[in-house]
């Protein structure tokens, strides 16, 4: 695979919106800003193929050559996210049908049926034209297929394909009925032809979880096929060029774990809300890094300044874009790309930030900030590339579990998987305890501690893996709403939490749902949580009524009819430990609890640091690089003790206690043990 020798810096560029003079100027400004890669032509299908089979690539040839003459690489996008008007008009089947059965009209992007054969035929054809022309162009760094997939479709083609998909999965209609448990409400089907797409939705999008789950799996598989339809063509012409798509972040509607299996590297677009706390943004990076088991990824988009599509589009504060860029790199990004290089004159995104704003020149705050960042990143050379993070703790995260948990009607409508996972992640993050977020099929051999918040769906093989992990000495943390259903959302028969009950030494009789403003308490029994811990912590959302068998009660509820009953337990199992938390604790409990569980396994923060400072360490063959980012708005610090590290941004050596200014970043190289 073709590899970069430094961080790719740049982003989306739409030259078809600009005249020759402007493009000339752009080249000059790109070089000034340190841009070394642009992504194009994401939205140019209509210009490249103005009528079926009639291609006009000369203008693009010229632009790519010009970009390359200026020493800038290209990541070439197949322009298939926005099909030309003639395609929608001539073959209306390419347009999607929404969940309410409405045929959508032409005009948006990602507005096609991923299963449409006509769409796929034309998309593969233009991908082939591009591959023929550019697969060996020296400027080509990577292929980028379409843009932010994720449009569901309920058209007749999808209906027919869904039935075939089910037939392949379940073989017989009897098996389908059994797995979908259609005896409930008499939803039995006599043949696959009687299966309907889940379009009859209640206001809260809860229809029939088993059907919806399979539809979401089907949509993911169909989207992955649609990606492969183009990717396989591109690979044919030059297998050395990596192929990816830019995923719309950590979105729920597509199982990005399945998508990632088709990509040579994960690419994702990071658009945090200004209200997102730093741990939440960090968590999304961890999730995306976990998709390919820790392999570094492409940050394919972020905004250099304000966006246009949030309800309130704050300007990025001075230093913020640098802070977010380094946060991405600190978590595993090998690129720092933006949407967009030049701000469009009109359209929905005319007020979206860009390297070159409507002002048209370099005398802007953002241009200056990005130029400085470009210089810094170029100075890092290849030191950070392909660096891996070596954590001893992991949090399990699974898309199908996310779907199933939130499709469930009851016990509370407030179950929010991402939020729950983020609370556990936050407890690690705030203490700089290194943690990966891993897929359910990840190998747990490298880990000593695994947290599995709300692992509601117990898929085949998962229990066995978790059990082996605990038996060999690992610490496993499970919570309320775990182990309850199989992959078709059928509840375990017998006591909750199903297969987990022996390992955790408990059984759960029932689960109470609390009103949003209602709280209970976690009252500690003894001082197992450390001398400095509180005696009582708050909890809410859900409260399991737990019976202990072999487990030890660590804490009990403070209120309600189940006052005094256990809510946190510990069971020694094999050579390991299984902690169960039967409720949703307040962050201070989780911080203390995760702190303890990590201490027990010898998992420590990388370095002592003050409030707001996030620290990570990426290690590659080339270097071991430490990042320290101050997310606080006051000065903070890190203490490197006796260790001496090289400052890769400012030069020189650092050791001992080092101050970090608000939003500032340290990028330091550690010495290898042998040096
Ligand atoms: C997405 C798209 C881009 C652009 C940005 C705007 O991530 O991929 O084309 O629309 O949003 O924030
Ligand atoms: Zn369709």
XYZ file of C-alpha atoms and ligand atoms in Angstrom:
688
model
C 0.000 0.000 0.000
C 1.213 3.458 -0.837
C 2.157 5.297 2.339
C 2.571 8.897 3.312
C 5.848 10.207 4.636
C 4.223 12.957 6.635
C 0.827 14.001 7.894
C -1.469 14.828 5.018
C -2.769 18.321 5.564
C -5.471 19.979 3.492
C -8.950 18.821 2.586
C -11.952 19.097 0.300
C -11.543 21.287 -2.717
C -14.220 21.938 -5.331
C -12.406 23.465 -8.308
C -15.472 23.090 -10.519
C -16.874 26.084 -8.637
C -13.955 28.333 -9.601
C -12.440 30.036 -12.636
C -8.844 29.588 -13.780
C -7.622 32.758 -12.082
C -9.049 31.722 -8.731
C -7.548 28.258 -9.053
C -4.153 29.817 -9.763
C -4.504 31.885 -6.600
C -5.600 28.815 -4.636
C -2.388 27.013 -5.532
C -0.395 29.881 -4.148
C -2.460 30.025 -0.963
C -2.355 26.253 -0.471
C 1.410 26.308 -0.579
C 1.513 29.200 1.862
C -0.697 27.271 4.277
C 1.405 24.111 4.024
C -1.343 22.116 2.298
C 0.034 18.855 0.895
C -3.166 17.035 -0.059
C -6.561 17.980 -1.439
C -9.648 15.827 -1.801
C -11.579 16.153 -5.058
C -13.899 15.979 -7.067
C -16.501 14.913 -4.516
C -19.482 16.580 -6.192
C -18.520 16.668 -9.865
C -20.388 13.767 -11.403
C -22.646 16.053 -13.450
C -19.630 17.906 -14.850
C -17.629 14.748 -15.535
C -20.497 12.873 -17.191
C -22.999 15.402 -18.512
C -24.918 12.659 -20.266
C -24.922 8.907 -19.983
C -21.558 7.518 -21.053
C -20.269 10.903 -22.253
C -17.233 11.761 -20.192
C -15.370 15.058 -19.865
C -12.255 14.598 -17.823
C -9.923 17.100 -19.497
C -10.636 19.856 -16.983
C -9.903 17.491 -14.114
C -6.703 16.221 -15.782
C -5.506 19.772 -15.928
C -6.331 20.517 -12.331
C -4.742 17.361 -10.970
C -1.579 18.093 -12.947
C -1.533 21.642 -11.686
C -1.995 20.496 -8.106
C 0.841 18.028 -8.510
C 3.106 20.631 -10.124
C 2.662 22.518 -6.901
C 3.827 19.508 -4.910
C 0.397 18.681 -3.531
C -1.072 15.177 -3.449
C -4.650 14.294 -4.268
C -7.097 11.985 -2.630
C -9.460 11.262 -5.488
C -13.106 10.895 -4.712
C -15.466 9.056 -6.969
C -18.160 11.705 -7.434
C -20.954 9.269 -6.784
C -22.542 10.907 -3.783
C -24.430 13.350 -6.001
C -25.794 11.709 -9.119
C -26.465 13.914 -12.144
C -30.007 15.068 -12.868
C -30.228 12.983 -16.063
C -29.641 9.824 -14.052
C -32.489 10.532 -11.620
C -34.774 11.703 -14.417
C -34.111 8.849 -16.808
C -34.079 6.137 -14.167
C -36.284 7.231 -11.250
C -35.539 3.907 -9.570
C -32.243 5.408 -8.364
C -34.102 7.808 -6.079
C -34.802 6.526 -2.587
C -38.127 5.992 -0.881
C -38.299 7.158 2.711
C -39.712 5.366 5.721
C -43.111 6.956 5.176
C -43.213 5.548 1.621
C -42.517 8.877 -0.074
C -40.441 8.814 -3.219
C -37.744 11.444 -2.784
C -37.012 13.996 -5.450
C -33.688 14.814 -7.047
C -31.583 17.606 -5.627
C -29.911 16.463 -2.464
C -26.747 14.422 -2.117
C -26.461 10.871 -0.773
C -29.938 10.688 -2.275
C -29.896 7.389 -4.057
C -30.985 3.854 -3.298
C -27.873 1.862 -2.402
C -29.511 -1.192 -3.952
C -30.452 0.399 -7.258
C -28.789 -1.598 -10.036
C -28.858 1.399 -12.336
C -27.118 3.551 -9.746
C -24.522 0.862 -9.192
C -23.962 0.387 -12.904
C -23.366 4.091 -13.556
C -21.324 4.540 -10.349
C -19.023 1.638 -11.252
C -18.700 3.030 -14.782
C -17.502 6.440 -13.683
C -15.249 4.851 -11.045
C -13.703 2.845 -13.906
C -13.146 5.962 -16.000
C -11.397 7.578 -13.069
C -9.298 4.520 -12.303
C -8.233 4.183 -15.943
C -7.088 7.770 -15.991
C -5.617 8.344 -12.572
C -4.786 5.048 -10.839
C -1.092 5.547 -11.590
C -0.940 9.322 -11.366
C 1.983 10.189 -9.106
C -0.178 12.651 -7.167
C -2.659 10.002 -6.126
C -2.442 9.190 -2.406
C -5.779 7.451 -1.831
C -9.225 6.804 -3.223
C -12.290 8.146 -1.482
C -15.535 6.505 -2.544
C -18.674 8.667 -2.554
C -19.299 10.712 0.602
C -20.838 9.970 3.981
C -23.051 7.014 3.123
C -26.112 6.519 5.276
C -29.391 6.923 3.397
C -31.992 4.290 4.206
C -34.354 3.247 1.457
C -37.686 1.426 1.443
C -38.285 1.110 -2.300
C -39.539 -2.032 -4.091
C -35.960 -3.016 -4.971
C -34.970 -2.839 -1.312
C -38.085 -4.753 -0.354
C -37.198 -7.574 -2.736
C -33.557 -7.603 -1.702
C -34.459 -7.621 1.974
C -36.447 -10.819 1.428
C -33.479 -12.447 -0.309
C -31.197 -11.274 2.458
C -33.495 -12.863 5.060
C -33.698 -16.072 3.107
C -29.941 -16.286 3.040
C -29.743 -15.622 6.773
C -32.565 -17.864 8.005
C -32.948 -20.392 5.178
C -36.536 -21.350 6.002
C -39.586 -19.317 6.871
C -40.071 -21.461 9.984
C -36.680 -20.365 11.217
C -37.516 -16.746 10.443
C -40.735 -17.021 12.448
C -38.892 -18.610 15.314
C -36.081 -16.077 15.401
C -38.416 -13.110 15.015
C -40.763 -14.628 17.577
C -43.709 -13.792 15.358
C -46.187 -15.606 17.583
C -46.203 -12.309 19.486
C -49.152 -10.275 18.120
C -49.703 -12.993 15.532
C -47.116 -11.562 13.117
C -46.439 -14.996 11.606
C -45.478 -15.041 7.907
C -46.231 -17.891 5.541
C -43.442 -17.143 3.072
C -40.552 -14.724 2.603
C -42.724 -12.853 0.098
C -45.018 -11.825 2.933
C -42.258 -10.031 4.817
C -42.596 -6.248 4.673
C -39.979 -3.607 5.327
C -40.426 -1.970 8.745
C -42.151 1.182 7.564
C -45.153 1.372 9.876
C -43.495 3.306 12.633
C -44.815 4.695 15.840
C -43.878 8.247 16.688
C -40.901 6.986 18.613
C -39.633 4.751 15.801
C -40.390 1.560 17.685
C -42.029 -0.996 15.459
C -40.884 -4.555 15.928
C -37.311 -4.706 17.174
C -36.375 -8.002 15.525
C -37.498 -6.760 12.098
C -35.934 -3.354 12.543
C -32.672 -4.882 13.676
C -32.495 -7.045 10.594
C -33.408 -4.095 8.396
C -30.517 -2.110 9.864
C -28.160 -5.024 9.288
C -29.477 -5.276 5.757
C -29.004 -1.547 5.135
C -25.430 -1.791 6.366
C -24.690 -4.801 4.163
C -26.309 -3.105 1.168
C -24.255 0.032 1.752
C -21.069 -1.979 2.092
C -21.900 -3.708 -1.210
C -22.512 -0.342 -2.802
C -19.083 0.791 -1.597
C -17.467 -2.414 -2.890
C -19.160 -1.897 -6.234
C -16.788 1.023 -6.808
C -13.886 0.036 -4.563
C -13.321 -3.242 -6.384
C -13.043 -1.384 -9.695
C -10.528 1.070 -8.243
C -8.451 -1.733 -6.739
C -8.328 -3.524 -10.076
C -6.286 -0.741 -11.642
C -3.765 -0.212 -8.863
C -3.969 -2.317 -5.712
C -1.293 -0.123 -4.140
C -3.660 2.796 -3.647
C -5.694 2.545 -0.438
C -9.450 2.877 -0.754
C -11.802 4.286 1.871
C -14.877 6.378 2.318
C -15.344 9.237 4.735
C -17.712 7.955 7.348
C -20.115 10.355 8.874
C -18.531 10.059 12.266
C -19.779 7.523 14.712
C -23.326 7.580 13.304
C -25.798 5.069 14.572
C -27.642 4.127 11.370
C -24.822 2.183 9.706
C -22.789 -0.426 11.500
C -19.438 1.206 10.964
C -17.729 -1.929 12.181
C -19.032 -3.768 9.108
C -18.208 -0.834 6.837
C -14.652 -0.714 8.202
C -14.015 -4.274 7.092
C -14.310 -3.073 3.508
C -12.023 -0.058 3.875
C -8.242 -0.069 3.714
C -8.298 2.516 6.466
C -11.006 4.173 8.468
C -11.820 7.692 7.355
C -14.116 9.831 9.432
C -15.496 13.334 9.678
C -15.268 14.995 13.062
C -17.782 17.774 13.666
C -18.146 18.180 17.401
C -20.689 20.576 18.771
C -19.002 23.386 20.683
C -20.923 22.044 23.671
C -19.330 18.592 23.497
C -16.919 18.104 26.386
C -13.375 17.038 25.394
C -13.924 13.483 26.647
C -16.879 13.058 24.309
C -14.832 14.053 21.278
C -11.973 11.820 22.446
C -14.401 8.921 22.830
C -15.477 9.229 19.200
C -11.856 9.059 18.103
C -11.395 5.915 20.206
C -14.482 4.311 18.689
C -13.265 5.013 15.180
C -9.753 3.799 15.953
C -11.185 0.587 17.368
C -12.994 -0.220 14.133
C -9.821 -1.526 12.548
C -8.393 -2.812 15.795
C -6.219 0.163 16.618
C -4.893 0.885 13.132
C -4.343 4.603 12.540
C -7.041 6.349 10.559
C -7.725 9.337 8.352
C -9.380 12.378 9.773
C -11.132 13.112 6.485
C -12.980 16.242 7.530
C -13.325 18.781 10.260
C -14.272 22.386 10.082
C -11.572 25.043 10.140
C -14.063 27.501 11.588
C -17.805 27.667 12.193
C -20.206 25.295 10.461
C -23.517 26.277 8.946
C -25.735 23.353 9.854
C -25.639 23.428 13.625
C -28.443 25.421 15.256
C -25.900 27.983 16.480
C -22.643 28.089 14.589
C -19.988 29.378 16.929
C -16.745 30.605 15.485
C -13.898 28.326 16.415
C -12.116 30.195 19.178
C -8.476 31.169 18.595
C -6.403 28.027 19.050
C -9.409 25.717 18.937
C -8.811 24.252 15.502
C -5.223 23.446 16.494
C -6.405 21.884 19.727
C -8.958 19.685 17.921
C -6.489 18.742 15.204
C -3.907 17.577 17.699
C -6.560 15.752 19.652
C -7.349 13.754 16.505
C -3.675 13.042 15.883
C -3.150 12.173 19.541
C -5.819 9.487 19.236
C -4.646 7.894 16.004
C -5.238 10.150 13.007
C -2.535 10.166 10.338
C -4.117 13.054 8.443
C -5.524 16.441 9.300
C -8.048 17.327 6.628
C -10.715 19.961 6.494
C -13.947 20.619 4.827
C -13.148 22.887 3.016
C -10.337 24.667 1.213
C -12.392 27.479 -0.288
C -15.760 28.723 0.892
C -18.515 28.365 -1.699
C -20.321 31.439 -2.943
C -23.813 30.000 -2.630
C -25.735 26.903 -1.681
C -26.525 25.439 1.732
C -22.920 25.704 2.831
C -22.109 29.269 1.847
C -21.552 30.181 5.507
C -19.462 27.106 6.321
C -15.892 27.920 7.326
C -12.958 27.354 4.985
C -9.227 27.842 4.746
C -9.915 30.577 2.197
C -13.014 32.493 3.180
C -15.180 34.762 1.020
C -12.569 37.443 1.690
C -10.506 35.534 -0.863
C -7.078 36.248 0.591
C -4.754 35.125 3.330
C -5.276 38.030 5.731
C -7.719 36.243 7.986
C -7.441 34.798 11.454
C -8.272 31.287 10.265
C -5.792 31.359 7.394
C -3.073 32.444 9.802
C -3.990 29.760 12.333
C -4.045 27.057 9.687
C -0.747 28.219 8.213
C 0.902 27.981 11.599
C -0.597 24.516 12.114
C 0.518 23.425 8.646
C 4.061 24.463 9.473
C 4.019 22.582 12.750
C 2.623 19.407 11.254
C 5.147 19.442 8.469
C 7.866 19.752 11.132
C 6.639 16.508 12.722
C 7.640 14.605 9.594
C 6.752 10.950 9.928
C 7.175 10.728 13.704
C 3.519 10.226 14.506
C 2.487 8.175 11.475
C 1.078 4.723 12.144
C 1.674 5.188 15.871
C -0.440 2.900 17.996
C -1.820 3.407 21.460
C -1.109 0.583 23.846
C -3.814 0.502 26.456
C -4.339 -2.219 29.043
C -7.976 -1.307 29.530
C -10.789 -1.502 27.019
C -14.434 -0.584 26.726
C -16.616 -2.772 24.507
C -18.743 -0.983 21.953
C -21.096 -2.621 19.504
C -23.397 -1.126 16.905
C -26.018 -3.875 16.970
C -26.163 -3.601 20.727
C -26.686 0.151 20.313
C -29.599 -0.417 17.934
C -31.240 -3.126 19.994
C -30.965 -1.328 23.314
C -32.527 1.835 21.973
C -35.200 0.020 19.964
C -36.372 -1.634 23.113
C -39.686 -0.457 24.441
C -39.019 -0.266 28.167
C -37.863 -0.200 30.820
C -37.077 3.471 30.138
C -37.124 5.565 27.003
C -34.003 7.351 28.207
C -31.561 4.552 27.488
C -28.797 6.156 25.500
C -25.993 3.726 24.781
C -23.493 6.288 23.564
C -24.097 8.430 26.624
C -23.683 5.473 28.964
C -20.479 4.410 27.236
C -19.290 8.012 27.381
C -19.793 8.088 31.165
C -17.485 5.104 31.562
C -15.044 6.541 29.072
C -15.096 9.860 30.917
C -14.005 8.124 34.121
C -10.842 6.908 32.358
C -10.298 10.118 30.432
C -10.456 12.461 33.407
C -7.707 10.452 35.092
C -5.612 9.956 31.967
C -5.968 6.212 32.279
C -5.284 4.861 28.789
C -8.256 2.961 27.400
C -9.230 1.626 23.995
C -12.764 1.293 22.759
C -12.964 -2.037 21.014
C -15.333 -4.038 18.881
C -17.127 -7.016 20.270
C -15.009 -9.313 18.121
C -11.750 -7.779 19.354
C -9.082 -9.979 20.808
C -8.956 -9.298 24.556
C -5.531 -10.851 25.083
C -3.777 -7.518 25.409
C -6.121 -6.253 28.125
C -6.287 -6.589 31.897
C -9.513 -4.714 32.412
C -12.634 -4.614 30.269
C -15.751 -2.543 30.838
C -18.890 -3.569 28.972
C -21.503 -0.916 29.722
C -25.061 -2.021 28.930
C -24.044 -5.063 26.904
C -27.700 -5.825 26.398
C -27.327 -8.168 23.428
C -25.321 -11.278 24.120
C -24.234 -12.472 20.699
C -22.933 -15.926 20.068
C -19.417 -16.495 21.324
C -19.203 -13.288 23.330
C -19.945 -14.850 26.683
C -17.280 -17.513 26.149
C -14.736 -14.854 25.309
C -15.576 -12.777 28.379
C -15.484 -15.816 30.600
C -12.075 -16.861 29.312
C -10.875 -13.312 29.905
C -11.984 -13.317 33.556
C -10.790 -16.854 34.183
C -7.287 -15.962 33.128
C -7.231 -13.049 35.589
C -8.966 -10.124 33.872
C -11.306 -7.668 35.542
C -14.671 -7.372 33.847
C -17.185 -4.642 34.621
C -20.800 -5.145 33.590
C -23.823 -3.004 34.293
C -27.577 -2.845 34.423
C -29.231 -3.863 31.106
C -26.673 -6.527 30.303
C -26.940 -10.036 28.948
C -30.688 -9.749 28.409
C -31.319 -10.687 24.783
C -29.913 -12.664 21.878
C -29.127 -11.243 18.470
C -32.819 -11.300 17.512
C -33.803 -9.412 20.662
C -35.321 -12.460 22.342
C -34.977 -12.301 26.129
C -33.076 -14.933 28.015
C -35.289 -17.488 29.625
C -34.532 -17.916 33.307
C -32.888 -15.424 35.552
C -31.239 -12.185 34.418
C -28.541 -11.440 33.396
C -28.649 -14.723 31.565
C -25.316 -16.301 30.849
C -23.537 -13.704 32.953
C -25.130 -14.608 36.262
C -22.681 -17.273 37.327
C -19.611 -15.272 36.507
C -20.999 -12.298 38.415
C -22.386 -14.436 41.210
C -25.763 -12.706 41.226
C -29.187 -12.797 39.688
C -31.412 -9.858 38.919
C -35.071 -10.138 39.758
C -36.401 -6.904 38.281
C -35.294 -3.455 37.116
C -36.873 -0.189 38.192
C -36.971 2.823 35.847
C -36.620 6.204 37.499
C -38.152 9.480 36.363
C -35.546 11.879 34.969
C -35.448 14.023 38.088
C -35.540 11.047 40.416
C -32.347 9.781 42.061
C -31.312 6.972 44.329
C -28.109 6.540 46.255
C -25.182 4.171 46.218
C -24.184 3.632 49.859
C -20.770 2.027 50.226
C -20.265 -0.903 52.556
C -16.810 -0.536 54.090
C -13.902 1.393 52.653
C -13.085 -0.810 49.660
C -13.178 2.235 47.400
C -10.312 3.867 49.285
C -10.073 6.040 52.349
C -10.819 9.246 50.428
C -13.983 8.066 48.796
C -17.385 9.376 49.764
C -19.819 7.186 51.727
C -22.705 7.874 49.376
C -22.973 8.658 45.664
C -25.929 9.471 43.478
C -27.398 7.138 40.857
C -30.426 7.177 38.584
C -32.050 6.015 35.335
C -32.379 2.325 36.222
C -32.031 0.276 39.387
C -31.638 -3.497 39.309
C -32.930 -5.521 42.223
C -30.015 -7.877 42.704
C -29.749 -11.125 44.660
C -26.218 -12.155 45.455
C -25.142 -15.770 45.292
C -21.361 -15.976 45.392
C -20.741 -12.233 44.947
C -19.842 -9.772 47.683
C -22.061 -6.731 48.215
C -19.971 -3.594 47.826
C -22.745 -1.026 48.001
C -26.482 -0.860 48.593
C -29.304 1.447 47.553
C -30.061 4.316 49.904
C -33.755 4.704 49.137
C -37.026 3.243 47.972
C -38.548 -0.133 48.781
C -35.286 -1.775 47.779
C -33.259 0.366 50.184
C -30.441 -1.721 51.633
C -30.391 -4.132 48.701
C -27.152 -4.496 46.751
C -26.412 -2.257 43.769
C -22.680 -2.852 43.299
C -21.162 -6.308 43.646
C -17.875 -8.099 43.141
C -17.327 -11.728 42.388
C -14.014 -13.536 42.252
C -14.185 -15.923 39.352
C -11.344 -18.093 38.079
C -8.274 -15.944 38.564
C -10.183 -12.751 37.811
C -12.822 -10.378 39.081
C -16.326 -9.585 37.888
C -17.827 -6.286 39.045
C -21.495 -5.597 38.500
C -23.015 -2.118 38.686
C -26.794 -2.424 38.748
C -27.607 1.215 38.097
C -26.343 4.339 36.320
C -23.974 6.001 38.801
C -23.063 9.678 38.899
C -19.685 10.562 37.315
C -17.897 10.945 40.672
C -18.670 7.346 41.567
C -17.474 6.087 38.215
C -14.290 8.090 38.465
C -13.482 6.632 41.885
C -14.581 3.159 40.875
C -12.643 3.013 37.596
C -9.669 4.510 39.436
C -9.789 1.628 41.892
C -10.335 -1.084 39.291
C -7.342 0.260 37.327
C -5.139 0.467 40.434
C -5.948 -3.147 41.195
C -4.596 -4.087 37.777
C -1.604 -1.772 37.928
C -3.042 0.516 35.252
C -1.767 4.010 35.932
C -1.972 7.427 34.275
C 0.846 8.052 31.840
C 2.059 11.074 33.809
C 0.617 13.105 36.656
C -1.170 16.099 35.172
C -3.293 19.049 36.219
C -6.919 19.668 35.480
C -7.945 19.662 31.833
C -4.817 18.053 30.438
C -5.322 15.044 28.229
C -2.331 12.793 27.593
C -1.827 10.061 25.032
C 1.143 8.132 23.734
C 1.429 6.842 20.163
C 4.151 4.372 19.451
C 5.400 3.379 16.015
C 8.578 1.858 14.643
C 9.754 5.399 14.101
C 9.064 7.013 17.464
C 7.169 7.057 20.725
C 5.309 10.336 20.850
C 3.511 11.848 23.817
C 0.731 14.367 23.338
C -0.430 16.611 26.154
C -3.375 18.846 25.342
C -4.770 21.387 27.748
C -8.527 21.518 27.225
C -9.019 23.850 30.161
C -9.264 27.583 29.822
C -6.641 28.090 32.547
C -3.006 27.169 32.571
C -2.336 23.599 33.689
C 0.645 21.256 33.887
C 2.146 17.815 33.299
C 4.885 16.264 35.353
C 7.375 14.163 33.426
C 9.448 13.512 36.548
C 12.946 12.319 35.782
C 12.176 11.446 32.191
C 13.666 13.672 29.489
C 11.683 14.069 26.283
C 12.327 16.010 23.104
C 9.924 18.810 22.301
C 8.948 18.200 18.681
C 7.193 21.541 18.280
C 9.557 23.959 19.952
C 12.767 21.968 19.968
C 14.875 21.315 23.064
C 14.366 18.902 25.921
C 11.760 18.847 28.653
C 11.537 17.085 31.971
C 9.969 17.628 35.380
C 6.862 19.736 35.740
C 5.914 21.594 32.583
C 3.229 24.257 32.291
C 0.661 23.972 29.494
C -1.223 27.096 28.460
C -4.972 27.015 27.798
C -5.697 25.135 24.533
C -1.996 24.560 24.077
C -0.423 21.279 23.043
C 2.868 19.554 23.748
C 4.131 16.986 21.281
C 7.143 15.200 22.728
C 9.283 12.310 21.703
C 10.231 9.762 24.322
C 13.616 8.149 24.304
C 13.626 4.469 23.619
C 14.634 2.329 26.582
C 17.802 1.238 24.800
C 18.978 4.803 24.130
C -20.096 16.662 5.743
C -19.826 16.479 4.269
C -19.172 17.656 3.625
C -19.730 18.949 4.145
C -19.592 18.989 5.647
C -20.069 20.292 6.232
O -19.192 16.106 6.568
O -19.090 15.323 3.988
O -19.373 17.556 2.241
O -21.057 19.059 3.801
O -20.352 17.949 6.187
O -19.882 20.356 7.614
Zn -34.171 1.177 -2.368
